[in-house]
Coordinates of C-alpha atoms and ligand atoms in Angstrom, one line a residue:
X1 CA 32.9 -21.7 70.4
X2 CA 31.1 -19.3 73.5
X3 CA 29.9 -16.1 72.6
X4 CA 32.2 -13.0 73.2
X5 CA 31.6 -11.2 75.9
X6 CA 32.3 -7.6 74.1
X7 CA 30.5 -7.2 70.9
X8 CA 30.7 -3.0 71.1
X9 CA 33.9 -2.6 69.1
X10 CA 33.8 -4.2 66.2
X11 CA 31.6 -2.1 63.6
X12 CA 30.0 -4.3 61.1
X13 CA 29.5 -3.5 57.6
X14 CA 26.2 -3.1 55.8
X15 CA 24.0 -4.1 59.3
X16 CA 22.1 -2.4 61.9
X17 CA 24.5 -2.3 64.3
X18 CA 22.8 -1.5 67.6
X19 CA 20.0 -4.1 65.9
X20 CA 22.7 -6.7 65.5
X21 CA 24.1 -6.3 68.9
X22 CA 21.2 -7.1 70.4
X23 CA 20.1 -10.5 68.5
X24 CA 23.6 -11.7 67.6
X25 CA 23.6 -14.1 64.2
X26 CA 26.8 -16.1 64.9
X27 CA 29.2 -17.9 62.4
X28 CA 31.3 -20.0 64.4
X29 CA 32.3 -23.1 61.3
X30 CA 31.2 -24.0 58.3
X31 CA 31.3 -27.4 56.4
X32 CA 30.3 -28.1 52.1
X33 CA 27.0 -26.3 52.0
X34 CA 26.4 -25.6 55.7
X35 CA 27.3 -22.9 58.3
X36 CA 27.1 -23.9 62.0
X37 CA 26.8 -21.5 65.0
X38 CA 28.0 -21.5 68.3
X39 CA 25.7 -24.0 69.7
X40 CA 26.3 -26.4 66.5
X41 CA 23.3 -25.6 64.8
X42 CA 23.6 -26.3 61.2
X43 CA 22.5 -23.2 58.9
X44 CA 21.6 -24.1 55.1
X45 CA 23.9 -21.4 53.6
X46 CA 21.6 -19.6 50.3
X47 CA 24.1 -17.5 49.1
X48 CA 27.5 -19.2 48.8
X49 CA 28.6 -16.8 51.8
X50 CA 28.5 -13.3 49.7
X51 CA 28.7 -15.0 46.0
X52 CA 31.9 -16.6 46.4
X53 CA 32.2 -20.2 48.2
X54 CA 31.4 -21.5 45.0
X55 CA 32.6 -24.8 45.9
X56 CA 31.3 -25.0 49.1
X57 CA 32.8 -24.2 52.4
X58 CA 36.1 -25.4 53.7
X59 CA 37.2 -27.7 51.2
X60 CA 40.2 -29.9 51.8
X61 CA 42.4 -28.9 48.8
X62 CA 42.0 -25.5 49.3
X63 CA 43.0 -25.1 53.1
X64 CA 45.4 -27.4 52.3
X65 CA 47.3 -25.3 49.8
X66 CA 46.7 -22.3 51.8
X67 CA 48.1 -24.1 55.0
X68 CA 51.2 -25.4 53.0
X69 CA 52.1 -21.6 51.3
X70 CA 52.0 -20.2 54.9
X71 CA 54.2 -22.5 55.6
X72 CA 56.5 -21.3 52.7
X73 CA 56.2 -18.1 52.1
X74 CA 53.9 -16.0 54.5
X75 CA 54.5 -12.6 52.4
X76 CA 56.6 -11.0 49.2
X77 CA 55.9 -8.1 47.4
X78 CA 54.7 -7.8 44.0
X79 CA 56.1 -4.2 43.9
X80 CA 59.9 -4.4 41.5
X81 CA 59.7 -8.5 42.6
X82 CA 57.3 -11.2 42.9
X83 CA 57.0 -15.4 43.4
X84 CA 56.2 -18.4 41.4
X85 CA 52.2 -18.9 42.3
X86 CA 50.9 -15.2 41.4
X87 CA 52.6 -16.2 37.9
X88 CA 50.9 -19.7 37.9
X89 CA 47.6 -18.3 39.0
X90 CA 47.5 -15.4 36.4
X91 CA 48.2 -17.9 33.3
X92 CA 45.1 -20.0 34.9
X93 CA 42.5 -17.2 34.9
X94 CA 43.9 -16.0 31.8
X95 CA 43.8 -19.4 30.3
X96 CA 40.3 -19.6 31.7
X97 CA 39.5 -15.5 29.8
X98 CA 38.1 -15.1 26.4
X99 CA 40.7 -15.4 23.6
X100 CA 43.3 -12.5 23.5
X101 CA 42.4 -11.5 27.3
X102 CA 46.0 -12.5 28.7
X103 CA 46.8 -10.2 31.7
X104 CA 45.8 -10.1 35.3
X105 CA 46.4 -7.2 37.2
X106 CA 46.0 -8.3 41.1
X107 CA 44.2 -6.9 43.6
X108 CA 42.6 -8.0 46.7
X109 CA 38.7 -7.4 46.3
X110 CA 35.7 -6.9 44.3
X111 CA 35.8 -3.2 44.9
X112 CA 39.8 -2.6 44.2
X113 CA 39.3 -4.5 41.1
X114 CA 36.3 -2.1 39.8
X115 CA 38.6 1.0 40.4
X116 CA 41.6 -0.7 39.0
X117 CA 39.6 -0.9 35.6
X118 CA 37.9 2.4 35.6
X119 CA 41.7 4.1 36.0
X120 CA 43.3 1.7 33.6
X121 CA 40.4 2.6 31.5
X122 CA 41.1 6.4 31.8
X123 CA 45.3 5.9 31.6
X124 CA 44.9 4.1 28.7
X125 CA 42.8 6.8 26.7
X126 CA 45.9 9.2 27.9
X127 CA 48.6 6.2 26.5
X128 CA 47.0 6.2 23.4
X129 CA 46.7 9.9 23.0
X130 CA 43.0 10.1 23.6
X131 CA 43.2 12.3 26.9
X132 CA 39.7 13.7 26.4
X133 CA 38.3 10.5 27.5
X134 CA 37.6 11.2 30.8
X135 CA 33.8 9.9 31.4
X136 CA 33.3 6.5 33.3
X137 CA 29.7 5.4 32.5
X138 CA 27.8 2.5 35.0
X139 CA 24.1 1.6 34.8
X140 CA 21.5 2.9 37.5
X141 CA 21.3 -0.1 40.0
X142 CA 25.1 -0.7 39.5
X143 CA 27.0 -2.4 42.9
X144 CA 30.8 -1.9 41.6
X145 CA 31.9 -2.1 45.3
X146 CA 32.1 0.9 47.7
X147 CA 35.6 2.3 46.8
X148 CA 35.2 6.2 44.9
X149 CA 35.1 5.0 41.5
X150 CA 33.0 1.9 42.2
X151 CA 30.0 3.8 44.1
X152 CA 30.8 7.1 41.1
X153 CA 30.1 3.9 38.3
X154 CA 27.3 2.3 40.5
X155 CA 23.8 3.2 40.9
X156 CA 22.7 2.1 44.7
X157 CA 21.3 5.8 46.2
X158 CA 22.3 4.4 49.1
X159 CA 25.6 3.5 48.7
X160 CA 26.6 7.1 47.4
X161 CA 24.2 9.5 49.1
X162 CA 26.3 9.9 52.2
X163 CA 29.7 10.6 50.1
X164 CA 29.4 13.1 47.6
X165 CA 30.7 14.7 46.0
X166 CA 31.9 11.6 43.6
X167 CA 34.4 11.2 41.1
X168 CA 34.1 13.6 38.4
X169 CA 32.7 12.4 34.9
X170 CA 30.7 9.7 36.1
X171 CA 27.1 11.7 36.3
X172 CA 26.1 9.8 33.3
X173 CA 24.5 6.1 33.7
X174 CA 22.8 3.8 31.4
X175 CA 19.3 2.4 32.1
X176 CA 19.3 -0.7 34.1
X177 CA 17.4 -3.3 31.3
X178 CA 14.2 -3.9 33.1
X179 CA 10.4 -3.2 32.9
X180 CA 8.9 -4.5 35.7
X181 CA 5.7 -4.4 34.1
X182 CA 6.3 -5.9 31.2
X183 CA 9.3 -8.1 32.6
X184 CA 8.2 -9.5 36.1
X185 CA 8.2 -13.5 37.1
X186 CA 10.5 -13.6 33.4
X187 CA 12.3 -17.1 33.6
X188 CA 16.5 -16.6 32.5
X189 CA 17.0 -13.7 30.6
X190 CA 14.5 -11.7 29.0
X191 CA 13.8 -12.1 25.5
X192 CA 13.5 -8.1 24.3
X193 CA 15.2 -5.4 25.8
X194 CA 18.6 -5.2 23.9
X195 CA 17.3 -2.0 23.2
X196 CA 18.3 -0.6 26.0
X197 CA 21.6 -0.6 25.4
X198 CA 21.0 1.8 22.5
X199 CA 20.7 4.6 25.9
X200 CA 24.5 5.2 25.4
X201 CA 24.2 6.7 21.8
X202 CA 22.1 9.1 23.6
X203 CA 25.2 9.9 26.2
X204 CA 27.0 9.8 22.6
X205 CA 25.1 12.2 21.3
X206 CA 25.1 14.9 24.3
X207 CA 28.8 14.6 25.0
X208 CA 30.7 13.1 22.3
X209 CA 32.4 9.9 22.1
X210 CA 35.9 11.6 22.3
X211 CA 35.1 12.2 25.9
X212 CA 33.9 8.8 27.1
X213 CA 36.7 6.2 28.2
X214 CA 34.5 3.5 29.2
X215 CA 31.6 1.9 29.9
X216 CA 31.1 -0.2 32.9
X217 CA 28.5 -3.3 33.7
X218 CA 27.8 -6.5 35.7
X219 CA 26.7 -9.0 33.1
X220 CA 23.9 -9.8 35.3
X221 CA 23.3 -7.3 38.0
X222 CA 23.4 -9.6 41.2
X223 CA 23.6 -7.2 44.4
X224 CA 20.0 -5.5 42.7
X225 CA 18.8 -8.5 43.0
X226 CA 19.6 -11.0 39.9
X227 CA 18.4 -8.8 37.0
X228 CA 19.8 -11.1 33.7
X229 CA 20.5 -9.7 30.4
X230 CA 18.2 -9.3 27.8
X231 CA 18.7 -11.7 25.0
X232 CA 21.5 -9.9 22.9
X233 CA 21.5 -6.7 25.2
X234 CA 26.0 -6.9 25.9
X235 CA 26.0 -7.9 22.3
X236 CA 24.4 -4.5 20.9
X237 CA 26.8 -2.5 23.9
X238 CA 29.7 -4.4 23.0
X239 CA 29.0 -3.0 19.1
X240 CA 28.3 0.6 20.3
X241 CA 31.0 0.6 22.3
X242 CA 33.5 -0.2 19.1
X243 CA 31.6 1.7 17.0
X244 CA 32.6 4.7 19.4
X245 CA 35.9 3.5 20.6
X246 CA 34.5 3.4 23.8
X247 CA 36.3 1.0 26.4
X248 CA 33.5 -2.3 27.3
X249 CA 34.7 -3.1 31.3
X250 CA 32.6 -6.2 32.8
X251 CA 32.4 -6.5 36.1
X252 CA 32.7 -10.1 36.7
X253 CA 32.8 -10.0 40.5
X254 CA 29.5 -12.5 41.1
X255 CA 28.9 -13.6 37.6
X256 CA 32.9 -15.5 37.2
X257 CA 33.7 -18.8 38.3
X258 CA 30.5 -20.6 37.5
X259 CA 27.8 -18.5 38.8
X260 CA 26.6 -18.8 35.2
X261 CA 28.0 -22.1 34.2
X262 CA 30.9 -20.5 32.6
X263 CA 34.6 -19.5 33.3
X264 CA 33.2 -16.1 33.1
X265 CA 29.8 -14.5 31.7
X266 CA 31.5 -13.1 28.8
X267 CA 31.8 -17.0 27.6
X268 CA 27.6 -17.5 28.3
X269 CA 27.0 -14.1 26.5
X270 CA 29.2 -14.7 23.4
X271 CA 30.9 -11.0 24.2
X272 CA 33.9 -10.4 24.8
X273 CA 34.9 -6.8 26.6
X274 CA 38.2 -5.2 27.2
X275 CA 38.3 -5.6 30.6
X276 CA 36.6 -8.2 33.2
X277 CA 37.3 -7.6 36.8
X278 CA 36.7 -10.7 39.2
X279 CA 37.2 -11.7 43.1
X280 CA 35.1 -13.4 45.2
X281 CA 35.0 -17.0 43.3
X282 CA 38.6 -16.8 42.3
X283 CA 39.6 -19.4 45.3
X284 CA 36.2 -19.8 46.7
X285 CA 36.3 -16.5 48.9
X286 CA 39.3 -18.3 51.4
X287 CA 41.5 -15.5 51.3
X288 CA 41.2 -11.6 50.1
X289 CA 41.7 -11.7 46.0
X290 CA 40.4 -9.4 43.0
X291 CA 42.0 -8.4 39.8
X292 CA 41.2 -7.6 36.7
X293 CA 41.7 -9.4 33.5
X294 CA 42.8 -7.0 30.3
X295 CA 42.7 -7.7 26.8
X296 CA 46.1 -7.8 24.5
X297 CA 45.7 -4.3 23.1
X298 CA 45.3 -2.4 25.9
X299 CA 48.0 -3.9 27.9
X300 CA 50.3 -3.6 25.2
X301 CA 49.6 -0.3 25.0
X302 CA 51.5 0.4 28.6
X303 CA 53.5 -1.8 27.2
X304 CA 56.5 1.0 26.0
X305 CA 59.0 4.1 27.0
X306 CA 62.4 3.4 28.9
X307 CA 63.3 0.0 30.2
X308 CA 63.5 1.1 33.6
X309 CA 59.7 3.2 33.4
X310 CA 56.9 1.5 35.6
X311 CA 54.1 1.1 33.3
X312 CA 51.2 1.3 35.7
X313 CA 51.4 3.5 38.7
X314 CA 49.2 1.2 40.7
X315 CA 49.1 -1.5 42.8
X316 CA 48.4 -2.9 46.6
X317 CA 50.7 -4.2 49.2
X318 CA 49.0 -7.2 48.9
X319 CA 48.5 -7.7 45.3
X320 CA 48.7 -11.3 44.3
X321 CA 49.1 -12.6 48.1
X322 CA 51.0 -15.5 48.1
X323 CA 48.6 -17.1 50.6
X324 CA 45.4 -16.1 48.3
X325 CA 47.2 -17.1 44.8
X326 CA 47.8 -21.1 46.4
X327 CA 44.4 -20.6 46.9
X328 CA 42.9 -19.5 43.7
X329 CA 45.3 -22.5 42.4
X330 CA 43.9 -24.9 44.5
X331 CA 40.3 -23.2 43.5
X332 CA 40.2 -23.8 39.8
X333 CA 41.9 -27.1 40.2
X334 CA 38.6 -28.0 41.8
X335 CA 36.4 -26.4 39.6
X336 CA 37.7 -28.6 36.7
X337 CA 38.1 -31.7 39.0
X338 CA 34.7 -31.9 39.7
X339 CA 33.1 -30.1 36.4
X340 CA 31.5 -27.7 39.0
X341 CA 30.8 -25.1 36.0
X342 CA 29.0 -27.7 34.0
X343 CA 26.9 -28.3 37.1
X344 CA 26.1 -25.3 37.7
X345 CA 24.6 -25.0 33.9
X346 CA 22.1 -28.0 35.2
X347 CA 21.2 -26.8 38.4
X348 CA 20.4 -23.6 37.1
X349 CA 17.5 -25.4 35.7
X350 CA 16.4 -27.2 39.3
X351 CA 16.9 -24.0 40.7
X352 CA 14.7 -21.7 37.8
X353 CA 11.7 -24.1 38.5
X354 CA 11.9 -24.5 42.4
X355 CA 12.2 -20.5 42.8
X356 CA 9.6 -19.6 40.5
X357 CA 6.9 -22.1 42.5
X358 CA 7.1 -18.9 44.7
X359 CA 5.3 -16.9 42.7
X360 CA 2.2 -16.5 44.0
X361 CA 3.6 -16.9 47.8
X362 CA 2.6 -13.3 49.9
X363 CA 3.9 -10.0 49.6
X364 CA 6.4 -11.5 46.2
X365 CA 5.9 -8.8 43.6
X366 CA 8.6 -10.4 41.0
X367 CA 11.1 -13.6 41.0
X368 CA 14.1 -13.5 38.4
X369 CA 16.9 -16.1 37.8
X370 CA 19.9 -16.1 35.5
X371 CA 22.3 -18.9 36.0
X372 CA 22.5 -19.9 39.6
X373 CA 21.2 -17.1 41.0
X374 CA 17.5 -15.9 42.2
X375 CA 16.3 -12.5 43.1
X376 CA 12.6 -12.4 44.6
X377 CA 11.0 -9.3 45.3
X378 CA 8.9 -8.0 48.6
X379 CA 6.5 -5.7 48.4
X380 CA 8.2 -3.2 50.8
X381 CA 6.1 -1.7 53.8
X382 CA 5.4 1.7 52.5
X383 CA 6.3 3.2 55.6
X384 CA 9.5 1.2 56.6
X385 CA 11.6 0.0 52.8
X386 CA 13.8 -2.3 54.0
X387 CA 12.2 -3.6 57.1
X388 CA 10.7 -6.6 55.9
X389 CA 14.0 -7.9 54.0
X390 CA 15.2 -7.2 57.5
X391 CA 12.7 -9.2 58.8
X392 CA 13.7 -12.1 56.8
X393 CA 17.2 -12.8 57.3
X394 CA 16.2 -12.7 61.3
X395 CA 13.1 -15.4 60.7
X396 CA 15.0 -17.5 57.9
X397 CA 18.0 -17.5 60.6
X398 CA 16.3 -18.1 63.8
X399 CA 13.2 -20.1 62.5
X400 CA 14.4 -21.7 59.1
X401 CA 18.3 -22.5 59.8
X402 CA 19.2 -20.5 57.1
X403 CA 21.6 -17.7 55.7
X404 CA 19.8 -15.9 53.5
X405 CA 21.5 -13.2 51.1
X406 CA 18.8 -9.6 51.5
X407 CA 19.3 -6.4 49.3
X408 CA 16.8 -3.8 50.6
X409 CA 13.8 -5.9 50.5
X410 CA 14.7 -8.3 47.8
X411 CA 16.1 -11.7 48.8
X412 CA 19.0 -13.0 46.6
X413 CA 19.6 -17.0 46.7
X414 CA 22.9 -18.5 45.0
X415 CA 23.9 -21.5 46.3
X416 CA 27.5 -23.6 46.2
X417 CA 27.8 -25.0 42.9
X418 CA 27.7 -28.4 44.9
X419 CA 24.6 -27.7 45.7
X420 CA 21.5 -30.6 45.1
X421 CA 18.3 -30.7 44.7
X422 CA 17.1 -31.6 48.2
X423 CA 18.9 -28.5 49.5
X424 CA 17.4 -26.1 46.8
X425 CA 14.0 -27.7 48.0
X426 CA 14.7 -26.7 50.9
X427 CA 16.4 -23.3 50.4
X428 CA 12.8 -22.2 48.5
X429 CA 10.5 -23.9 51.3
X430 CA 12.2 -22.2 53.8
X431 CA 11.9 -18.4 52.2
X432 CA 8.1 -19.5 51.2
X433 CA 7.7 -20.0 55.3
X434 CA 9.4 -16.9 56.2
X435 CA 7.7 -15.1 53.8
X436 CA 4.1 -16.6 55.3
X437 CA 5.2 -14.7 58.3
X438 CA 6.6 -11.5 57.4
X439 CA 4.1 -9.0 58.1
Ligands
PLP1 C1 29.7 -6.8 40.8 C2 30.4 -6.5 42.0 N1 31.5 -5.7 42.0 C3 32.2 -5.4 43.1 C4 31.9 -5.9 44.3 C5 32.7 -5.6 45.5 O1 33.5 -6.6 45.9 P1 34.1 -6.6 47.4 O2 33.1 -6.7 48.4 O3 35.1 -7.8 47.4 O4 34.9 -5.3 47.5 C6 30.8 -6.8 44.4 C7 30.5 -7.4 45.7 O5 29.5 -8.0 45.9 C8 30.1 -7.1 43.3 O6 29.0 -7.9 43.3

């Protein structure tokens, strides 16, 4: 594949543009746990594209089943009809859910699905005559996507800054559960700070339970940059949150399909919520999927009135893509084929001690890991925050053939569940090397 010869019109998300432009980073093919650019340089990809090729790039089954439903059926509605494989996929993830979490509502991102819960959240107060439940509460640190209700719920400045004002009744968030004095270079999930949940009887106590409709969280916090949950942390919010009759939403986005070992976090945590939203690693990040899983009572709730009455005034044209479904099919299908969930529970372990033999390594200020995910910290250059992560995706690209994952100057590595040691050798020796020459 040559370069194009134009790159001034298409305006890339979350980059320096102008930057960008002039020091193209091509993606031209990728291959298991590779990327290869234009010239056929292999690139070591870190971060399972963004958190989703779980199983590694371009595997067989999946383009298989996506090439065979084009084939089929390129498009049907989901609006008043629908086909066989959005059914077939739904009873999969379900089956895959916590016990008496049977519905999927379909949509076709991380960012839909986290606004998809926060208004089923608030319709369901109204179904169940609790109107007054208005307030969405996230955590400060939050990514929940960059739709209105995700970046209202989520706690990046930067991502809500520019856009105010946001949705009303989400001023309110929860501490995120960390203490970087007292928590830095902790291995897994930290062993105090469930009390941190305890910050939404405080909200409880200012505005009243009646007004709060739910209470939104990423099991671990992975855009941040990998913050794990304390030990027993979603167990103490999961008991304020019934204790107030407060909705419990996870957002599942990064931590479903094995990123912790498990179907979904909720299963590694022992918790289950009322509504988990997913995407990404629901068919390995092929084809545009999100959706969100909702527990028996509050679906049955919309579950009444005249036969002909839509219960849900929501949906997308492309909710439950035919082309995305045969993919998520073909997904889990290789997830339990090849135990890729139970691997990941072992490699979390490879990973935890290669990442943390960076402690130590210049300018790293903390290193966290929770499942198969790591989250190391650079001191940022006082007068330029940011640079320096900038810095090394260029050097870990150009010098260390790799795609490295950066969140302000924190550098996030979660590799393919496929992935073995040599390559997470490699993945940590080549962010100690970039890091030797970041200045
Ligand atoms: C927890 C979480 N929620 C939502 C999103 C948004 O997903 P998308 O980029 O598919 O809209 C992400 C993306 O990384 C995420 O990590």
């Amino acid at each position: 594949m040559s370069l194009p010869n134009d790159l001034s019109s298409f305006w890339l998300p979350f980059t320096p543009n102008r930057d960008f432009k002039r020091r193209p980073r091509l993606l031209a093919r990728a291959d298991g746990m590779h990327f290869y650019d234009e010239s056929g340089r292999a690139l070591l990809d870190a971060c399972s594209g963004l958190w989703c090729v779980n199983a590694g790039h371009n595997r067989k089954p999946i383009v298989e089943a996506i090439r065979k439903a084009a084939g089929e059926l390129d498009f049907a509605p989901t609006f008043q009809f629908a086909h066989p494989s959005a059914f077939a996929l739904a009873e999969r993830i379900a089956a895959l859910a916590p016990a008496g979490m049977d519905h999927v509502f379909f949509v076709n991102s991380g960012s839909e699905a986290a606004d998809a819960a926060l208004k089923i959240a608030r319709a369901y107060a109204q179904r169940i005559g609790q109107g007054s439940r208005f307030r969405l509460i996230g955590r400060e640190r939050a990514y929940h996507g960059v739709n209105f209700g995700g970046i209202s719920v989520g706690g990046i400045a930067n991502n809500r800054k520019p856009y105010g004002p946001l949705v009303p009744g989400t001023d309110d968030h929860l501490p995120l559960p960390y203490d970087k004095p007292t928590m830095a270079f902790t291995r897994g999930e930290p062993d105090s700070g469930a009390h941190y949940a305890d910050a939404l009887e405080n909200l409880v106590a200012l505005h009243g339970a009646e007004t709060i409709a739910a209470v939104i969280v990423e099991p671990f916090a992975g855009s941040a940059g990998v913050f794990g949950p304390p030990k027993d942390y979603l167990k103490r919010l999961r008991s304020l949150c019934d204790r107030h009759g407060i909705l419990l939403i996870f957002d599942e986005v990064i931590t479903a399909f094995g990123r912790v070992g498990h179907g979904f976090a909720a299963e590694r945590y022992g918790v289950t919520p009322d509504l988990i939203t997913f995407a990404k690693g629901v068919n390995n990040g092929s084809v545009p999927l999100g959706g969100v899983i909702v527990c028996d009572r509050v679906h049955q709730a919309f579950m009444d009135g005249p036969d002909h009455a839509i219960e849900l005034f929501h949906g997308n044209t492309y909710s439950g893509h035919p082309l995305a479904c045969a993919a998520g099919l073909a997904t889990l299908d290789l997830y339990r084929d090849e135990n890729l969930f139970e691997r990941a529970r072992k490699m979390e372990h490879v990973l935890e001690e290669a990442v943390h033999s960076l402690k130590g390594a210049p300018l790293v200020s903390d290193i966290r890991n929770c499942g198969l995910a790591a989250g190391i910290d650079i001191e940022p250059d006082p007068k330029a925050p940011g640079r320096r992560g900038y810095d090394a995706i260029r050097r870990a690209f150009n010098e260390e053939n790799m795609v490295i994952r950066v969140g302000g100057d924190t550098i996030a590595l979660a590799p393919a569940l496929i992935v073995n040691e040599d390559e997470i050798t490699r993945m940590v020796e080549g962010v100690r090397a970039v890091l030797m020459q970041l200045s």
